[in-house]
Coordinates of C-alpha atoms and ligand atoms in Angstrom, one line a residue:
M29 CA 19.7 1.3 2.9
D30 CA 18.7 -2.1 1.6
L31 CA 15.3 -3.5 1.2
E32 CA 15.2 -5.4 4.5
Q33 CA 16.1 -2.3 6.5
E34 CA 13.6 -0.1 4.7
I35 CA 10.9 -2.7 5.5
K36 CA 11.9 -2.9 9.1
R37 CA 11.6 0.8 9.7
R38 CA 8.1 1.2 8.2
R39 CA 4.8 1.4 10.0
T40 CA 1.7 1.7 7.8
F41 CA -1.5 2.1 9.7
A42 CA -4.9 3.8 9.9
V43 CA -6.6 5.7 12.8
I44 CA -10.3 4.6 13.0
A45 CA -13.1 5.8 15.2
H46 CA -16.8 6.6 15.4
P47 CA -17.3 10.2 14.2
D48 CA -16.4 12.8 16.9
A49 CA -14.3 10.5 19.0
G50 CA -11.2 12.5 18.1
K51 CA -9.6 10.8 15.1
T52 CA -8.7 14.0 13.4
T53 CA -7.3 15.6 16.5
L54 CA -5.2 12.6 17.4
T55 CA -3.9 12.2 13.8
E56 CA -2.9 15.9 13.9
K57 CA -1.1 15.5 17.2
L58 CA 0.8 12.5 15.8
L59 CA 1.9 14.6 12.8
L60 CA 2.9 17.4 15.1
F61 CA 5.2 15.0 17.0
G62 CA 6.7 13.9 13.7
G63 CA 7.4 17.5 12.8
A64 CA 5.3 16.8 9.7
I65 CA 3.0 19.8 10.3
H66 CA 3.6 22.8 12.5
V67 CA 0.2 24.1 13.3
A68 CA -3.0 22.4 14.3
G69 CA -5.8 22.5 11.9
A70 CA -4.0 21.1 8.9
V71 CA -5.9 17.8 8.7
K72 CA -9.4 18.8 7.5
S73 CA -10.8 15.9 5.7
N74 CA -12.7 14.6 8.6
K75 CA -14.7 17.8 8.9
I76 CA -16.7 16.4 6.0
R77 CA -19.2 14.7 8.2
K78 CA -20.0 18.0 9.9
T79 CA -21.7 19.4 6.8
A80 CA -25.4 18.6 6.2
T81 CA -25.6 15.2 4.7
S82 CA -27.7 16.4 1.7
D83 CA -25.0 18.9 0.7
F84 CA -22.9 16.3 -1.2
M85 CA -21.2 18.9 -3.5
E86 CA -19.7 20.5 -0.4
I87 CA -18.6 17.0 0.7
E88 CA -17.1 16.3 -2.7
K89 CA -15.2 19.6 -2.6
Q90 CA -13.8 18.6 0.8
R91 CA -13.0 15.2 -0.5
G92 CA -10.8 17.0 -3.0
I93 CA -8.9 18.5 -0.1
S94 CA -8.7 15.1 1.4
V95 CA -6.6 13.8 -1.5
A96 CA -3.7 15.6 0.1
T97 CA -4.4 13.9 3.4
S98 CA -5.3 10.5 2.0
V99 CA -1.9 9.3 3.1
M100 CA 0.3 11.2 5.6
G101 CA 3.8 10.0 5.7
F102 CA 6.4 11.3 8.1
E103 CA 9.7 10.3 9.8
Y104 CA 9.8 9.9 13.6
G105 CA 13.3 9.1 14.7
N106 CA 14.4 6.6 12.2
V107 CA 10.9 5.2 11.6
K108 CA 9.0 6.0 8.5
I109 CA 5.3 6.3 9.4
N110 CA 2.5 6.2 6.9
I111 CA -1.0 7.1 8.2
L112 CA -3.8 6.2 5.9
D113 CA -6.7 8.5 6.3
T114 CA -10.3 7.1 6.4
P115 CA -13.4 9.2 5.7
G116 CA -15.4 10.1 8.7
H117 CA -18.8 10.2 7.0
Q118 CA -20.5 6.8 7.4
D119 CA -21.8 6.9 3.8
F120 CA -18.2 6.4 2.7
A121 CA -17.7 3.5 5.1
E122 CA -16.8 1.2 2.2
D123 CA -13.8 3.5 1.4
T124 CA -12.7 2.9 5.0
Y125 CA -13.1 -0.9 4.7
R126 CA -10.9 -0.9 1.6
T127 CA -8.3 1.3 3.2
L128 CA -8.1 -1.2 6.0
T129 CA -6.9 -3.8 3.4
A130 CA -3.8 -1.7 2.8
V131 CA -2.6 -1.2 6.4
D132 CA -0.5 -3.4 8.7
S133 CA -2.2 -2.2 11.9
V134 CA -4.7 0.3 13.3
I135 CA -5.2 2.7 16.2
V136 CA -8.8 2.8 17.4
V137 CA -9.9 6.0 19.2
I138 CA -12.7 5.7 21.8
D139 CA -14.5 8.6 23.5
A140 CA -14.2 8.0 27.2
A141 CA -17.7 9.2 27.9
K142 CA -19.4 7.3 25.1
G143 CA -17.4 4.0 25.0
V144 CA -17.8 1.7 22.1
E145 CA -20.1 3.2 19.4
P146 CA -21.7 1.6 16.3
Q147 CA -19.1 2.7 13.7
T148 CA -16.3 1.4 16.0
L149 CA -18.0 -2.0 16.1
K150 CA -18.3 -2.3 12.3
L151 CA -14.7 -1.2 11.8
M152 CA -13.5 -3.7 14.4
D153 CA -15.4 -6.4 12.6
V154 CA -13.3 -5.7 9.5
C155 CA -10.1 -5.7 11.6
R156 CA -11.1 -9.0 13.1
M157 CA -11.8 -10.6 9.7
R158 CA -8.2 -9.8 8.8
S159 CA -6.6 -10.3 12.3
T160 CA -5.2 -6.7 12.1
P161 CA -3.3 -5.7 15.2
V162 CA -5.1 -3.0 17.1
I163 CA -4.0 -0.4 19.7
I164 CA -6.8 1.4 21.5
F165 CA -6.6 5.1 22.6
V166 CA -9.3 6.1 25.1
N167 CA -9.7 9.9 24.4
K168 CA -11.1 12.9 26.2
L169 CA -10.1 12.1 29.7
D170 CA -10.3 15.8 30.4
R171 CA -14.1 15.4 30.2
T172 CA -16.2 13.5 32.7
G173 CA -16.3 10.0 31.4
Q174 CA -17.1 6.4 32.4
D175 CA -15.2 4.6 35.1
A176 CA -12.0 3.1 33.6
F177 CA -12.9 -0.5 34.6
D178 CA -16.4 -0.2 33.1
L179 CA -14.8 1.0 29.9
M180 CA -12.4 -2.0 29.8
D181 CA -15.4 -4.3 30.2
D182 CA -17.1 -2.5 27.4
L183 CA -14.1 -2.7 25.1
E184 CA -13.5 -6.4 25.8
Q185 CA -17.1 -7.5 25.4
Q186 CA -18.1 -5.4 22.5
L187 CA -14.8 -5.5 20.5
R188 CA -14.3 -9.1 21.4
V189 CA -10.6 -8.7 22.1
R190 CA -8.4 -9.2 25.2
V191 CA -7.4 -5.7 26.5
C192 CA -4.2 -4.9 28.2
P193 CA -4.0 -1.4 29.8
M194 CA -0.5 0.1 29.1
T195 CA -1.4 3.2 31.0
W196 CA -4.0 3.8 33.7
P197 CA -5.9 7.1 34.4
V198 CA -6.1 8.9 37.7
G199 CA -9.6 10.4 37.8
N200 CA -11.3 12.0 34.9
G201 CA -13.1 15.2 33.9
P202 CA -12.3 18.2 36.3
A203 CA -10.6 15.7 38.6
F204 CA -8.3 14.2 35.9
K205 CA -4.8 14.1 37.4
G206 CA -2.9 12.2 34.7
V207 CA -2.0 8.6 33.7
Y208 CA 0.3 6.1 35.3
N209 CA 2.4 4.4 32.6
R210 CA 2.6 0.7 33.7
Y211 CA 5.4 0.0 31.3
E212 CA 7.7 3.0 31.7
K213 CA 6.8 3.0 35.4
N214 CA 6.2 6.7 35.5
L215 CA 3.4 9.1 36.2
E216 CA 2.4 11.6 33.6
L217 CA 0.8 14.5 35.4
F218 CA -2.0 16.5 33.8
V219 CA -1.5 20.1 34.8
S220 CA -4.0 22.7 33.6
G221 CA -2.3 26.0 32.9
E222 CA -3.9 29.3 32.2
K223 CA -4.4 28.7 28.4
Q224 CA -3.0 25.3 27.8
T225 CA -2.4 22.0 29.4
I226 CA 1.0 20.8 30.1
A227 CA 2.3 17.4 31.0
E228 CA 4.9 16.7 33.7
S229 CA 6.5 13.4 33.9
V230 CA 7.6 11.9 37.2
K231 CA 9.5 8.7 37.6
I232 CA 7.8 6.5 40.3
D233 CA 10.0 3.6 41.4
N234 CA 8.0 2.6 44.3
L235 CA 4.2 2.8 44.1
H236 CA 4.0 2.6 47.8
G237 CA 6.4 5.4 48.5
S238 CA 5.5 8.9 49.5
E239 CA 6.4 10.3 46.1
L240 CA 3.1 9.2 44.8
D241 CA 1.2 10.8 47.6
K242 CA 3.1 14.0 47.1
H243 CA 1.9 14.3 43.6
L244 CA -1.6 12.8 43.8
G245 CA -2.7 13.5 47.3
E246 CA -6.0 11.8 48.1
F247 CA -5.9 10.1 44.6
A248 CA -2.8 8.1 45.4
G249 CA -4.6 5.4 47.4
R250 CA -7.2 4.8 44.7
L251 CA -4.5 4.5 42.1
R252 CA -2.7 1.9 44.1
E253 CA -5.9 -0.1 44.5
D254 CA -6.7 0.2 40.9
L255 CA -3.3 -0.9 39.7
E256 CA -3.5 -4.0 41.9
L257 CA -6.8 -4.9 40.4
V258 CA -5.5 -4.2 36.9
Q259 CA -2.6 -6.5 37.5
G260 CA -5.0 -9.2 38.8
I261 CA -7.5 -9.0 36.0
Y262 CA -5.7 -8.2 32.8
P263 CA -3.0 -10.2 31.0
V264 CA 0.5 -8.9 30.7
F265 CA 1.3 -7.4 27.3
D266 CA 2.2 -10.2 24.8
L267 CA 3.7 -9.0 21.6
S268 CA 2.7 -12.1 19.6
D269 CA -0.9 -11.9 20.8
Y270 CA -1.1 -8.3 19.8
R271 CA 0.4 -9.0 16.4
D272 CA -2.1 -11.8 15.9
G273 CA -5.0 -9.4 16.7
K274 CA -5.9 -11.3 19.9
Q275 CA -4.8 -8.7 22.4
A276 CA -5.2 -4.9 22.3
P277 CA -3.0 -2.6 24.3
V278 CA -4.9 0.3 25.7
F279 CA -3.7 3.9 26.3
F280 CA -5.6 6.8 28.0
G281 CA -5.2 10.4 27.3
S282 CA -6.6 13.6 25.7
A283 CA -5.7 14.2 22.1
L284 CA -6.9 17.8 22.3
N285 CA -4.5 18.5 25.1
N286 CA -1.7 16.5 23.5
F287 CA -1.8 14.3 26.6
G288 CA -0.8 10.7 26.5
V289 CA -0.1 10.9 22.7
R290 CA 3.7 10.7 23.0
E291 CA 3.4 7.5 25.1
L292 CA 1.1 6.1 22.5
L293 CA 3.4 7.0 19.6
D294 CA 6.6 5.7 21.3
C295 CA 5.0 2.4 22.2
F296 CA 3.4 2.2 18.7
I297 CA 6.8 2.4 16.9
D298 CA 8.2 -0.3 19.2
I299 CA 5.4 -2.8 18.9
A300 CA 3.4 -2.2 15.7
P301 CA 4.4 -4.5 12.9
S302 CA 6.4 -3.5 9.9
P303 CA 5.0 -4.4 6.4
K304 CA 3.5 -7.9 6.5
S305 CA 3.1 -10.6 3.9
F306 CA 0.0 -10.5 1.6
E307 CA -2.0 -13.4 0.2
T308 CA -2.7 -13.6 -3.5
E309 CA -4.8 -16.2 -5.3
E310 CA -1.6 -17.9 -6.3
R311 CA 0.8 -17.7 -3.4
T312 CA 1.9 -15.6 -0.4
V313 CA 3.9 -12.5 -1.2
R314 CA 6.6 -11.6 1.3
P315 CA 7.8 -8.0 1.5
E316 CA 11.5 -8.9 1.3
E317 CA 11.0 -10.4 -2.2
P318 CA 13.2 -8.4 -4.6
K319 CA 10.6 -7.9 -7.3
L320 CA 7.9 -5.3 -7.0
S321 CA 4.3 -6.1 -6.4
G322 CA 1.4 -4.1 -5.1
F323 CA -2.3 -3.5 -5.5
I324 CA -4.7 -0.6 -6.0
F325 CA -6.9 -0.1 -2.9
K326 CA -8.4 3.3 -3.7
I327 CA -9.1 5.6 -6.6
H328 CA -9.7 9.2 -6.2
A329 CA -11.2 11.2 -9.1
N330 CA -10.5 14.8 -9.5
M331 CA -13.6 16.9 -9.2
D332 CA -12.1 19.8 -11.1
P333 CA -13.6 19.6 -14.7
N334 CA -10.3 21.0 -16.1
H335 CA -8.3 18.1 -14.7
R336 CA -10.1 14.9 -15.3
D337 CA -7.4 12.7 -14.1
R338 CA -7.7 10.3 -11.3
I339 CA -5.2 9.1 -8.7
A340 CA -5.0 5.4 -8.1
F341 CA -3.4 4.6 -4.7
L342 CA -0.9 1.7 -4.9
R343 CA 0.1 -0.2 -1.7
I344 CA 3.5 -1.6 -2.3
C345 CA 3.7 -5.2 -1.0
S346 CA 7.1 -6.4 -2.1
G347 CA 10.3 -5.1 -3.7
K348 CA 11.3 -1.6 -4.7
F349 CA 9.1 0.7 -6.8
R350 CA 11.0 2.8 -9.3
R351 CA 9.8 5.7 -11.4
N352 CA 9.7 5.3 -15.2
T353 CA 10.0 1.6 -15.0
N354 CA 7.8 -0.9 -16.8
Y355 CA 5.4 -2.8 -14.6
L356 CA 2.8 -5.4 -15.6
H357 CA -0.9 -4.4 -15.0
V358 CA -2.0 -8.0 -14.5
R359 CA -5.7 -7.6 -15.3
L360 CA -5.0 -5.9 -18.6
G361 CA -1.9 -7.9 -19.4
K362 CA -0.1 -4.7 -20.5
N363 CA 3.0 -2.9 -19.3
F364 CA 2.8 0.6 -17.9
K365 CA 5.4 3.0 -16.6
F366 CA 4.8 6.0 -14.4
A367 CA 6.5 9.3 -15.0
N368 CA 5.1 11.1 -12.0
P369 CA 4.4 8.7 -9.2
T370 CA 3.5 10.7 -6.1
A371 CA 4.5 10.2 -2.5
F372 CA 2.6 11.9 0.4
M373 CA 4.4 13.6 3.2
A374 CA 1.9 15.1 5.6
D375 CA -0.1 17.6 3.7
K376 CA 2.3 17.8 0.7
K377 CA 2.7 15.7 -2.4
S378 CA 6.0 15.1 -4.3
V379 CA 7.2 13.0 -7.1
V380 CA 9.2 10.0 -5.9
D381 CA 11.9 8.1 -7.7
E382 CA 11.6 5.0 -5.5
A383 CA 9.3 3.6 -2.8
W384 CA 9.3 0.5 -0.5
P385 CA 7.0 -2.1 0.9
G386 CA 4.5 -0.4 3.2
D387 CA 4.6 2.8 1.2
I388 CA 1.7 4.2 -0.8
V389 CA 2.3 5.6 -4.2
G390 CA -0.2 7.8 -6.0
I391 CA -0.4 7.0 -9.7
Y392 CA -2.0 9.4 -12.3
D393 CA -4.6 7.3 -14.1
T394 CA -6.7 8.0 -17.2
G395 CA -9.1 5.1 -16.6
N396 CA -6.9 2.0 -16.7
F397 CA -7.2 1.0 -13.1
K398 CA -9.9 -0.4 -10.9
I399 CA -9.9 -1.2 -7.2
G400 CA -8.1 -4.5 -6.6
D401 CA -5.8 -4.3 -9.6
T402 CA -2.3 -5.8 -9.2
L403 CA 1.0 -4.5 -10.5
T404 CA 4.1 -6.7 -10.7
E405 CA 7.4 -7.1 -12.5
G406 CA 5.9 -9.7 -14.8
E407 CA 4.4 -12.4 -12.6
T408 CA 0.7 -13.1 -12.9
I409 CA -0.6 -12.9 -9.4
H410 CA -3.9 -11.5 -8.0
F411 CA -4.0 -9.9 -4.5
R412 CA -6.9 -11.0 -2.5
G413 CA -8.8 -9.2 0.2
I414 CA -10.4 -6.2 -1.4
P415 CA -14.0 -7.2 -0.7
S416 CA -17.2 -5.4 -1.7
F417 CA -19.8 -5.5 1.0
S418 CA -23.5 -6.3 0.5
P419 CA -25.1 -3.0 -0.5
E420 CA -28.3 -2.1 1.3
L421 CA -29.7 0.7 -0.8
F422 CA -30.8 0.1 -4.4
R423 CA -32.1 2.0 -7.4
Y424 CA -32.7 1.2 -11.0
V425 CA -30.7 3.6 -13.1
E426 CA -32.3 4.9 -16.4
N427 CA -30.8 6.8 -19.3
V428 CA -32.4 10.1 -19.8
D429 CA -30.7 11.1 -23.1
P430 CA -30.9 8.3 -25.7
I431 CA -28.1 9.8 -27.8
R432 CA -25.7 9.6 -24.9
Y433 CA -26.3 6.0 -24.0
K434 CA -22.6 5.1 -24.5
Q435 CA -21.4 7.9 -22.2
L436 CA -23.7 6.7 -19.5
A437 CA -22.5 3.1 -19.8
K438 CA -18.9 4.2 -19.7
G439 CA -19.5 6.5 -16.8
L440 CA -21.3 3.8 -14.8
E441 CA -18.5 1.3 -15.6
Q442 CA -15.7 3.7 -14.5
L443 CA -17.4 5.1 -11.4
T444 CA -18.2 1.6 -10.1
D445 CA -14.6 0.6 -10.9
E446 CA -13.5 3.4 -8.6
G447 CA -15.7 1.8 -5.9
V448 CA -18.2 4.6 -5.6
A449 CA -21.0 2.0 -5.7
Q450 CA -21.8 -1.4 -7.2
L451 CA -23.4 -2.2 -10.5
F452 CA -25.7 -5.1 -11.1
V453 CA -28.0 -6.2 -13.9
N454 CA -31.3 -7.7 -13.2
Q455 CA -31.4 -11.2 -14.9
A456 CA -35.1 -11.1 -15.6
N457 CA -35.5 -7.6 -17.2
G458 CA -31.9 -6.6 -18.1
R459 CA -32.2 -3.3 -16.2
K460 CA -29.2 -1.8 -14.5
I461 CA -29.2 -1.5 -10.7
I462 CA -26.9 0.6 -8.5
G463 CA -26.4 -0.6 -5.0
T464 CA -24.7 1.4 -2.3
V465 CA -24.1 1.5 1.4
G466 CA -24.9 5.2 1.8
A467 CA -27.6 7.4 0.2
L468 CA -25.1 10.1 -0.7
Q469 CA -23.6 8.0 -3.4
F470 CA -26.7 8.2 -5.6
D471 CA -26.3 12.0 -5.8
V472 CA -22.5 11.7 -6.3
I473 CA -23.1 9.3 -9.3
Q474 CA -25.7 11.5 -10.9
Y475 CA -23.6 14.6 -10.6
R476 CA -20.4 13.0 -11.8
L477 CA -22.2 11.3 -14.7
E478 CA -23.4 14.7 -15.9
H479 CA -20.2 16.7 -15.2
E480 CA -17.5 14.2 -16.2
Y481 CA -19.2 12.0 -18.8
G482 CA -21.9 14.3 -20.2
A483 CA -24.6 11.7 -19.4
L484 CA -27.9 12.2 -17.7
C485 CA -29.5 9.6 -15.6
S486 CA -32.6 9.2 -13.5
Y487 CA -33.4 6.8 -10.7
Q488 CA -36.3 4.6 -10.0
P489 CA -36.9 3.3 -6.4
L490 CA -36.1 -0.3 -5.8
P491 CA -37.1 -1.3 -2.2
L492 CA -34.9 -4.2 -1.5
Y493 CA -33.3 -5.4 1.7
K494 CA -29.8 -6.7 0.8
A495 CA -27.8 -8.1 -2.0
C496 CA -25.8 -11.3 -1.4
W497 CA -23.7 -13.5 -3.6
I498 CA -24.9 -17.1 -3.8
E499 CA -23.0 -20.3 -4.7
S500 CA -23.3 -24.0 -4.3
P501 CA -21.3 -27.1 -5.4
D502 CA -24.6 -28.4 -6.9
K503 CA -25.4 -26.4 -10.0
S504 CA -29.0 -27.8 -10.2
E505 CA -29.6 -26.3 -6.8
I506 CA -28.6 -22.8 -8.1
D507 CA -30.8 -23.3 -11.2
E508 CA -33.7 -24.2 -9.0
F509 CA -33.1 -21.2 -6.8
K510 CA -32.9 -18.9 -9.8
R511 CA -36.1 -20.4 -11.2
R512 CA -38.0 -19.6 -8.0
K513 CA -36.4 -16.2 -7.4
W514 CA -36.1 -15.1 -11.0
P515 CA -37.3 -11.5 -10.5
F516 CA -34.8 -11.1 -7.7
M517 CA -31.7 -12.5 -9.4
A518 CA -29.0 -10.2 -10.7
T519 CA -25.5 -10.4 -12.1
D520 CA -22.5 -8.4 -10.7
K521 CA -19.7 -7.0 -12.9
E522 CA -17.8 -10.2 -12.7
G523 CA -20.8 -12.2 -13.9
R524 CA -21.6 -13.8 -10.5
N525 CA -25.0 -14.6 -9.3
V526 CA -26.4 -12.2 -6.8
F527 CA -29.7 -12.6 -4.9
M528 CA -31.5 -9.3 -4.2
A529 CA -33.5 -10.2 -1.1
E530 CA -36.6 -8.1 -0.8
S531 CA -36.8 -8.4 3.0
H532 CA -35.1 -9.9 6.0
Y533 CA -37.8 -12.5 6.1
A534 CA -37.4 -13.4 2.4
L535 CA -33.6 -13.9 3.0
A536 CA -34.1 -16.0 6.1
A537 CA -36.8 -18.1 4.3
S538 CA -34.5 -18.7 1.3
Q539 CA -31.6 -19.7 3.5
E540 CA -33.8 -22.2 5.2
K541 CA -35.3 -23.6 2.0
F542 CA -32.0 -24.0 0.3
P543 CA -29.6 -25.3 2.9
N544 CA -26.9 -26.3 0.4
I545 CA -26.6 -22.8 -1.0
R546 CA -24.2 -20.4 0.6
F547 CA -25.2 -16.8 0.9
H548 CA -22.2 -14.4 1.1
F549 CA -22.4 -10.9 2.5
S550 CA -19.1 -9.8 1.0
S551 CA -17.8 -10.4 -2.5
E552 CA -14.7 -12.2 -1.2
F553 CA -15.5 -15.9 -0.7
Ligands
G4P23 P1 -13.3 12.8 14.6 O1 -12.2 13.1 13.6 O2 -13.1 11.5 15.2 O3 -14.6 13.0 14.1 O4 -13.2 13.9 15.8 P2 -12.4 15.2 15.9 O5 -10.9 15.0 16.0 O6 -12.9 16.2 14.8 O7 -12.9 15.7 17.3 C1 -14.3 15.9 17.6 C2 -14.5 16.9 18.6 O8 -13.9 16.5 19.9 C3 -13.8 18.2 18.3 O9 -14.5 19.3 18.9 C4 -12.5 18.1 19.1 O10 -11.9 19.4 19.4 C5 -13.0 17.4 20.3 N1 -11.9 16.7 21.0 C6 -10.9 15.8 20.5 N2 -10.1 15.4 21.4 C7 -10.5 15.9 22.6 C8 -10.1 15.8 24.0 O11 -9.1 15.1 24.3 N3 -10.8 16.4 24.9 C9 -11.9 17.2 24.6 N4 -12.5 17.9 25.5 N5 -12.3 17.4 23.3 C10 -11.7 16.7 22.3 P3 -15.5 20.2 18.0 O12 -16.0 21.2 18.9 O13 -16.6 19.3 17.4 O14 -14.7 20.7 16.8 P4 -13.6 21.8 16.8 O15 -14.4 23.0 16.5 O16 -12.9 21.9 18.2 O17 -12.7 21.4 15.7

């Protein structure tokens, strides 16, 4: 197959959700459909969040398991599907944001009883920033949930996207009868058996005919009314609006009961985009370009002390990736070749000889890569769009063992390259500051410094509100700001100016006092 055909048949996406909405269950059902796994329970990474938050070792252990499920590739018909897993635990939200830079679309899972939840909102903000196409799956229809119209309002208002119901539910909870598929024009009946639930599909050509009454009884009239309203209120499905991230098709179902999942998957492979173009600092890279390019969006360290290697995850953006071929590591200006690049098929890993745009390749790394690094066949380009977000938790990090100062510095450098946390240096006192989005990362860093680098660190509290990057066309303005805010100025790893606001008030007051200075809440500006 040639490059263009390989690109056309790929779908690379992530399933995102607020914890407990059913992301793991849905992912598993998708894999079952693809024949990639044969028993439920194979996708465990998300169970991480179910452990006590203080038990980070347990979490790290499970993160180890999750390497295998970081990417789940499978074939469905002639389509190659790559699902990128995202951590469920909110302290690892930044991992999720970065993973979203490597996908072409997402499926959002919503709990029908809870509607839009806080984590869904944050994740959707990131999707909106990038105009990522979104399909919504409203889950748990077998439980008593909100009225479907209320849910639609909630989705539309909170997620700020036009919704287009592709299926429509008939009842919910104990009275859940099934879903009407507006596009296939059939009724999927939800039949509760003794032990399991089975779906029965009925073709309905005439919504006003007796066939509908036969299957739905008293619910038929309500469905007819609902569908008329739906038609009046919501736009028809528009492929380009969906691809531009302006319209989100909505499906209803129950992942646990494997109900409504096939419809979702079939529609997904029809409408979801194949690998897209990516922006670099220098130019737009199209997937059909013959030469390889890609970027590292995730680095996973091995927690086993006998195997110190890390896996860097490369998203291929253009051309064909080949094993044992020299590629330019743009930041280091050096060529590297990879003897054992890994592809991920469901819960298995295997060495690959070639891979295509949209695919994710795992590269064994001994410390050469950091998040955002670009690989090419020689061209100097830099992929954009791997932002760091403003951390909100801060601590000074101190060296405990003076003889091992170098190990500590190296450990901090590498762990922050991996994206575990962000490292800053206070401009006034030269002390190192670690900033994170979740409290767990402090424990992870301390543990890993000791066990992987033989360095001991301690923390000192630093009660700050937020770090933000500042810039202005007028250098004197920045100088004046720094003079006033000297104790709160820091430098990030790229040498940029970062304001460590001590409170919401201090930030607002500074913004007011220095109107020409721009305050950025993600590192990409
Ligand atoms: P997450 O990855 O989004 O965090 O959610 P996960 O799939 O782990 O699902 C969270 C809980 O919701 C699980 O129950 C799961 O079985 C249940 N669930 C998922 N889909 C449905 C559905 O369609 N209907 C109903 N009724 N429940 C659903 P749990 O008891 O927390 O875990 P488990 O012991 O069943 O694994």
